[in-house]
Amino acid sequence: MEFNDEQLERYSRHILLKDIGIEGQEKILDGRVMIIGAGGLGAPIALYLAAAGVGHIGIADFDKVELSNLQRQVIHFTGDIGKRKVDSAAEKMKAINPGVDVAVYGDYLNSRNIRDVIRDYDFVIDGTDNFASKFLINDACVFEGKPFSHGGILRFDGQTMTVLPGATPCYRCIFNSPPPANSVPTCSQAGVLGPVAGMLGTIQATEALKFLTGAGELLAGRLLIFDAKTMRFRTAEVRKNPKCPVCGDHPTITELADGEQAICDLKH
Ligand code: ZN
């Protein structure tokens, strides 16, 4: 494709990078990324991917903007309170970069529709904050063979890994099944330091751009964990688990559970 002058200038700092260049920027412009959750993680992810020029971005969240979101969900402004998060997010993304297409999914994403939704995308990003959603996204992506970024934050901590289904360990290879309900608090119960969401979300956005361009080495087969209190980062090498219930040698989960539990509650 031919870049026009506006694109050459807008993306000049990417084009200058040896690992991205014109060719990499073309791949970004052709890229399709689905962001699940327009909250603490989804906010920086959506801003950076729109700024980077990811050609088609999907964003899903059924929630409305609340005052308590604004401490960390930097894509939403005070004047957006009461608006659907997907609409508030799409507005900012288009304002940053009118060249990107944004598709909004403002209804519940659940076990019945998630596979159809993610099928249209090259890469999926989990920006949810509850285990039911994380396991649902993992399983749907494994079934669809869809690469994705897992991410989670709580208090001062962040955790992320990129999954290339079939090739690298999935979320269930490490965490077999969701912990009992209410045994692990969510951010709305235990709190989270605002910028921790930005730290983790920007890592996930970076992974998406690396995936689209082929630059660098993905965080696949490695679980990155950081503690912002001590600002220590570590990566743990993880292997595919032959006993994984979804991607192991003898999977026991072969379809998405169709029930109340699997409803993707994207509250953040
Ligand atoms: Zn697995």
Short mmCIF file of C-alpha atoms and ligand atoms in Angstrom, two decimals:
data_model
loop_
_atom_site.label_atom_id
_atom_site.label_comp_id
_atom_site.label_asym_id
_atom_site.label_seq_id
_atom_site.Cartn_x
_atom_site.Cartn_y
_atom_site.Cartn_z
CA MET A 1 0.00 0.00 0.00
CA GLU A 2 0.99 3.60 -0.54
CA PHE A 3 1.36 5.74 2.56
CA ASN A 4 0.08 9.28 2.20
CA ASP A 5 1.95 12.23 3.72
CA GLU A 6 -0.26 12.32 6.77
CA GLN A 7 0.40 8.64 7.49
CA LEU A 8 4.14 8.98 6.92
CA GLU A 9 4.26 11.74 9.49
CA ARG A 10 1.82 10.20 11.96
CA TYR A 11 3.64 6.88 12.03
CA SER A 12 7.17 8.22 11.51
CA ARG A 13 8.44 7.02 14.91
CA HIS A 14 7.34 3.48 14.09
CA ILE A 15 8.69 3.67 10.57
CA LEU A 16 12.08 4.71 11.95
CA LEU A 17 12.29 1.51 13.97
CA LYS A 18 14.36 -1.11 12.19
CA ASP A 19 12.07 -3.86 13.52
CA ILE A 20 8.89 -2.14 12.34
CA GLY A 21 9.57 0.11 9.35
CA ILE A 22 7.08 0.72 6.54
CA GLU A 23 6.40 -2.98 6.27
CA GLY A 24 5.59 -3.34 9.97
CA GLN A 25 3.39 -0.26 9.93
CA GLU A 26 1.48 -1.75 7.00
CA LYS A 27 0.88 -4.88 9.05
CA ILE A 28 -0.39 -2.72 11.93
CA LEU A 29 -2.75 -0.88 9.58
CA ASP A 30 -4.02 -4.23 8.31
CA GLY A 31 -4.30 -5.63 11.84
CA ARG A 32 -7.49 -6.58 13.65
CA VAL A 33 -7.41 -6.65 17.45
CA MET A 34 -10.28 -7.41 19.83
CA ILE A 35 -10.13 -5.81 23.28
CA ILE A 36 -12.42 -7.42 25.86
CA GLY A 37 -13.12 -4.89 28.59
CA ALA A 38 -13.03 -1.09 28.32
CA GLY A 39 -11.89 -0.60 31.90
CA GLY A 40 -8.53 -0.21 33.62
CA LEU A 41 -6.63 -2.42 31.19
CA GLY A 42 -8.78 -1.77 28.13
CA ALA A 43 -8.32 2.01 28.45
CA PRO A 44 -4.56 2.20 27.79
CA ILE A 45 -4.74 -0.73 25.38
CA ALA A 46 -7.39 1.00 23.28
CA LEU A 47 -5.59 4.36 23.34
CA TYR A 48 -2.24 2.91 22.30
CA LEU A 49 -3.61 0.59 19.64
CA ALA A 50 -5.66 3.40 18.09
CA ALA A 51 -2.65 5.71 18.22
CA ALA A 52 -0.50 3.01 16.62
CA GLY A 53 -2.92 2.74 13.73
CA VAL A 54 -4.28 -0.78 14.25
CA GLY A 55 -6.70 -0.75 11.34
CA HIS A 56 -9.64 -2.48 12.96
CA ILE A 57 -10.19 -2.57 16.71
CA GLY A 58 -13.10 -4.25 18.47
CA ILE A 59 -13.95 -3.25 22.01
CA ALA A 60 -16.43 -5.05 24.26
CA ASP A 61 -17.94 -3.96 27.56
CA PHE A 62 -21.53 -3.78 28.71
CA ASP A 63 -20.89 -1.32 31.54
CA LYS A 64 -21.48 2.39 31.82
CA VAL A 65 -18.85 4.88 33.00
CA GLU A 66 -19.00 5.52 36.76
CA LEU A 67 -17.18 8.09 38.88
CA SER A 68 -15.15 5.36 40.63
CA ASN A 69 -13.75 4.24 37.23
CA LEU A 70 -11.98 7.52 36.52
CA GLN A 71 -9.09 6.96 38.95
CA ARG A 72 -7.57 4.49 36.46
CA GLN A 73 -9.71 4.12 33.31
CA VAL A 74 -7.98 6.97 31.53
CA ILE A 75 -9.96 6.72 28.29
CA HIS A 76 -13.10 7.94 30.13
CA PHE A 77 -13.49 11.54 31.25
CA THR A 78 -15.68 13.13 33.91
CA GLY A 79 -18.16 14.25 31.27
CA ASP A 80 -18.58 10.62 30.15
CA ILE A 81 -20.16 9.43 33.40
CA GLY A 82 -23.32 7.55 32.53
CA LYS A 83 -22.29 6.85 28.91
CA ARG A 84 -21.68 3.33 27.69
CA LYS A 85 -17.97 2.59 28.13
CA VAL A 86 -17.68 1.31 24.57
CA ASP A 87 -19.06 4.58 23.18
CA SER A 88 -16.85 6.71 25.41
CA ALA A 89 -13.80 4.63 24.41
CA ALA A 90 -14.61 4.65 20.69
CA GLU A 91 -15.00 8.44 20.74
CA LYS A 92 -11.47 8.94 22.16
CA MET A 93 -9.95 6.35 19.84
CA LYS A 94 -11.43 8.07 16.78
CA ALA A 95 -10.30 11.44 18.13
CA ILE A 96 -6.72 10.20 18.43
CA ASN A 97 -6.75 8.51 15.07
CA PRO A 98 -9.66 8.98 12.66
CA GLY A 99 -8.00 6.40 10.40
CA VAL A 100 -8.89 3.40 12.55
CA ASP A 101 -12.15 1.47 12.43
CA VAL A 102 -13.66 0.80 15.82
CA ALA A 103 -16.37 -1.83 16.31
CA VAL A 104 -18.20 -1.64 19.64
CA TYR A 105 -19.78 -4.60 21.42
CA GLY A 106 -21.89 -3.09 24.17
CA ASP A 107 -23.88 -6.17 25.12
CA TYR A 108 -22.90 -9.17 27.16
CA LEU A 109 -20.20 -11.30 25.66
CA ASN A 110 -20.94 -14.85 26.71
CA SER A 111 -20.25 -18.46 25.92
CA ARG A 112 -22.81 -18.39 23.11
CA ASN A 113 -21.40 -15.46 21.14
CA ILE A 114 -17.73 -15.05 22.06
CA ARG A 115 -16.39 -17.48 19.45
CA ASP A 116 -18.26 -15.73 16.65
CA VAL A 117 -16.97 -12.36 17.84
CA ILE A 118 -13.28 -13.25 18.16
CA ARG A 119 -13.18 -15.23 14.91
CA ASP A 120 -12.96 -11.97 12.94
CA TYR A 121 -9.82 -10.79 14.74
CA ASP A 122 -6.10 -11.57 14.51
CA PHE A 123 -5.39 -11.09 18.20
CA VAL A 124 -7.52 -10.88 21.33
CA ILE A 125 -6.72 -9.02 24.55
CA ASP A 126 -8.22 -10.00 27.88
CA GLY A 127 -8.81 -6.80 29.84
CA THR A 128 -11.34 -8.28 32.27
CA ASP A 129 -10.99 -8.52 36.01
CA ASN A 130 -12.78 -11.70 36.99
CA PHE A 131 -11.88 -15.33 36.69
CA ALA A 132 -15.03 -16.54 34.92
CA SER A 133 -14.28 -14.15 32.04
CA LYS A 134 -10.58 -15.03 31.93
CA PHE A 135 -11.26 -18.76 31.66
CA LEU A 136 -14.00 -18.17 29.10
CA ILE A 137 -11.68 -16.03 26.96
CA ASN A 138 -8.89 -18.61 27.27
CA ASP A 139 -11.11 -21.51 26.24
CA ALA A 140 -12.75 -19.60 23.38
CA CYS A 141 -9.33 -18.54 22.04
CA VAL A 142 -7.94 -22.09 22.33
CA PHE A 143 -10.96 -23.49 20.45
CA GLU A 144 -10.65 -20.84 17.75
CA GLY A 145 -6.85 -21.08 17.61
CA LYS A 146 -6.78 -17.36 18.30
CA PRO A 147 -3.62 -15.81 19.82
CA PHE A 148 -4.37 -13.68 22.85
CA SER A 149 -2.92 -11.74 25.74
CA HIS A 150 -3.99 -12.67 29.25
CA GLY A 151 -3.73 -9.93 31.84
CA GLY A 152 -4.71 -9.41 35.44
CA ILE A 153 -4.17 -6.74 38.07
CA LEU A 154 -4.97 -6.43 41.75
CA ARG A 155 -3.79 -3.91 44.35
CA PHE A 156 -0.13 -3.27 43.34
CA ASP A 157 0.34 -6.44 41.30
CA GLY A 158 0.14 -7.29 37.63
CA GLN A 159 0.38 -10.52 35.70
CA THR A 160 0.39 -11.19 31.96
CA MET A 161 1.17 -13.84 29.39
CA THR A 162 0.67 -14.20 25.65
CA VAL A 163 -0.88 -17.43 24.42
CA LEU A 164 -0.43 -18.91 20.96
CA PRO A 165 -2.94 -21.77 21.12
CA GLY A 166 -1.48 -25.12 20.19
CA ALA A 167 2.09 -23.83 20.33
CA THR A 168 2.48 -22.31 23.79
CA PRO A 169 0.89 -22.86 27.22
CA CYS A 170 -2.60 -21.52 27.79
CA TYR A 171 -3.99 -19.94 30.95
CA ARG A 172 -5.46 -23.28 32.05
CA CYS A 173 -2.07 -25.00 31.61
CA ILE A 174 -1.00 -22.94 34.65
CA PHE A 175 -4.26 -22.25 36.48
CA ASN A 176 -6.36 -25.33 35.86
CA SER A 177 -9.74 -23.92 36.86
CA PRO A 178 -11.22 -20.80 38.41
CA PRO A 179 -10.75 -20.43 42.18
CA PRO A 180 -13.90 -20.86 44.26
CA ALA A 181 -16.23 -17.87 43.91
CA ASN A 182 -15.28 -14.99 46.21
CA SER A 183 -12.03 -16.68 47.37
CA VAL A 184 -9.97 -14.10 45.48
CA PRO A 185 -11.09 -10.49 45.68
CA THR A 186 -11.58 -8.33 42.58
CA CYS A 187 -10.33 -4.76 42.17
CA SER A 188 -13.75 -3.48 43.17
CA GLN A 189 -13.39 -5.33 46.47
CA ALA A 190 -9.66 -5.00 47.20
CA GLY A 191 -8.65 -1.92 45.23
CA VAL A 192 -5.92 -1.27 42.67
CA LEU A 193 -3.38 1.51 42.26
CA GLY A 194 -4.43 3.42 39.13
CA PRO A 195 -1.16 3.38 37.17
CA VAL A 196 -0.78 -0.38 37.73
CA ALA A 197 -3.60 -0.77 35.21
CA GLY A 198 -1.63 1.39 32.80
CA MET A 199 1.57 -0.59 33.37
CA LEU A 200 -0.09 -3.89 32.58
CA GLY A 201 -2.30 -2.60 29.77
CA THR A 202 0.62 -1.02 27.94
CA ILE A 203 2.49 -4.34 28.12
CA GLN A 204 -0.52 -6.05 26.57
CA ALA A 205 -0.76 -3.41 23.82
CA THR A 206 2.96 -3.91 23.15
CA GLU A 207 2.40 -7.64 22.76
CA ALA A 208 -0.41 -7.02 20.26
CA LEU A 209 1.85 -4.80 18.14
CA LYS A 210 4.70 -7.33 18.36
CA PHE A 211 2.30 -10.05 17.29
CA LEU A 212 1.03 -8.05 14.30
CA THR A 213 4.50 -7.02 13.12
CA GLY A 214 6.53 -10.06 14.14
CA ALA A 215 8.96 -7.76 15.97
CA GLY A 216 10.82 -9.13 18.97
CA GLU A 217 9.94 -12.10 21.09
CA LEU A 218 6.44 -12.57 22.46
CA LEU A 219 5.72 -13.18 26.10
CA ALA A 220 4.57 -16.68 25.19
CA GLY A 221 5.58 -19.54 27.46
CA ARG A 222 6.57 -16.92 30.01
CA LEU A 223 4.37 -15.50 32.73
CA LEU A 224 5.36 -11.95 33.63
CA ILE A 225 4.57 -10.88 37.17
CA PHE A 226 5.34 -7.54 38.74
CA ASP A 227 4.91 -5.96 42.13
CA ALA A 228 4.70 -2.20 41.78
CA LYS A 229 5.36 -1.73 45.51
CA THR A 230 8.92 -2.99 45.16
CA MET A 231 8.96 -2.45 41.38
CA ARG A 232 10.28 -5.93 40.86
CA PHE A 233 9.46 -7.72 37.62
CA ARG A 234 10.03 -11.40 37.03
CA THR A 235 9.17 -13.85 34.30
CA ALA A 236 8.50 -17.49 35.06
CA GLU A 237 9.05 -19.97 32.24
CA VAL A 238 5.94 -22.08 31.84
CA ARG A 239 5.38 -25.21 29.77
CA LYS A 240 2.38 -26.67 28.05
CA ASN A 241 0.69 -28.98 30.50
CA PRO A 242 -0.15 -32.37 28.96
CA LYS A 243 -2.91 -32.62 31.56
CA CYS A 244 -4.41 -29.24 30.67
CA PRO A 245 -8.18 -29.72 30.53
CA VAL A 246 -8.51 -27.61 27.38
CA CYS A 247 -5.27 -27.94 25.36
CA GLY A 248 -3.68 -31.07 26.89
CA ASP A 249 -3.37 -34.57 25.43
CA HIS A 250 -6.80 -35.66 26.61
CA PRO A 251 -8.93 -32.53 26.98
CA THR A 252 -11.96 -32.80 29.23
CA ILE A 253 -13.31 -29.41 28.14
CA THR A 254 -14.29 -29.56 24.50
CA GLU A 255 -16.88 -26.81 24.33
CA LEU A 256 -17.75 -23.66 26.22
CA ALA A 257 -20.01 -24.27 29.19
CA ASP A 258 -23.40 -22.85 28.43
CA GLY A 259 -24.56 -21.50 31.74
CA GLU A 260 -24.89 -18.65 34.14
CA GLN A 261 -21.29 -19.11 35.32
CA ALA A 262 -19.86 -18.59 31.89
CA ILE A 263 -21.57 -15.25 31.38
CA CYS A 264 -18.80 -12.78 30.88
CA ASP A 265 -19.20 -10.14 33.53
CA LEU A 266 -16.89 -7.45 32.26
CA LYS A 267 -17.28 -5.12 35.22
CA HIS A 268 -14.05 -3.50 36.09
ZN ZN B 1 -3.59 -25.41 28.18
#
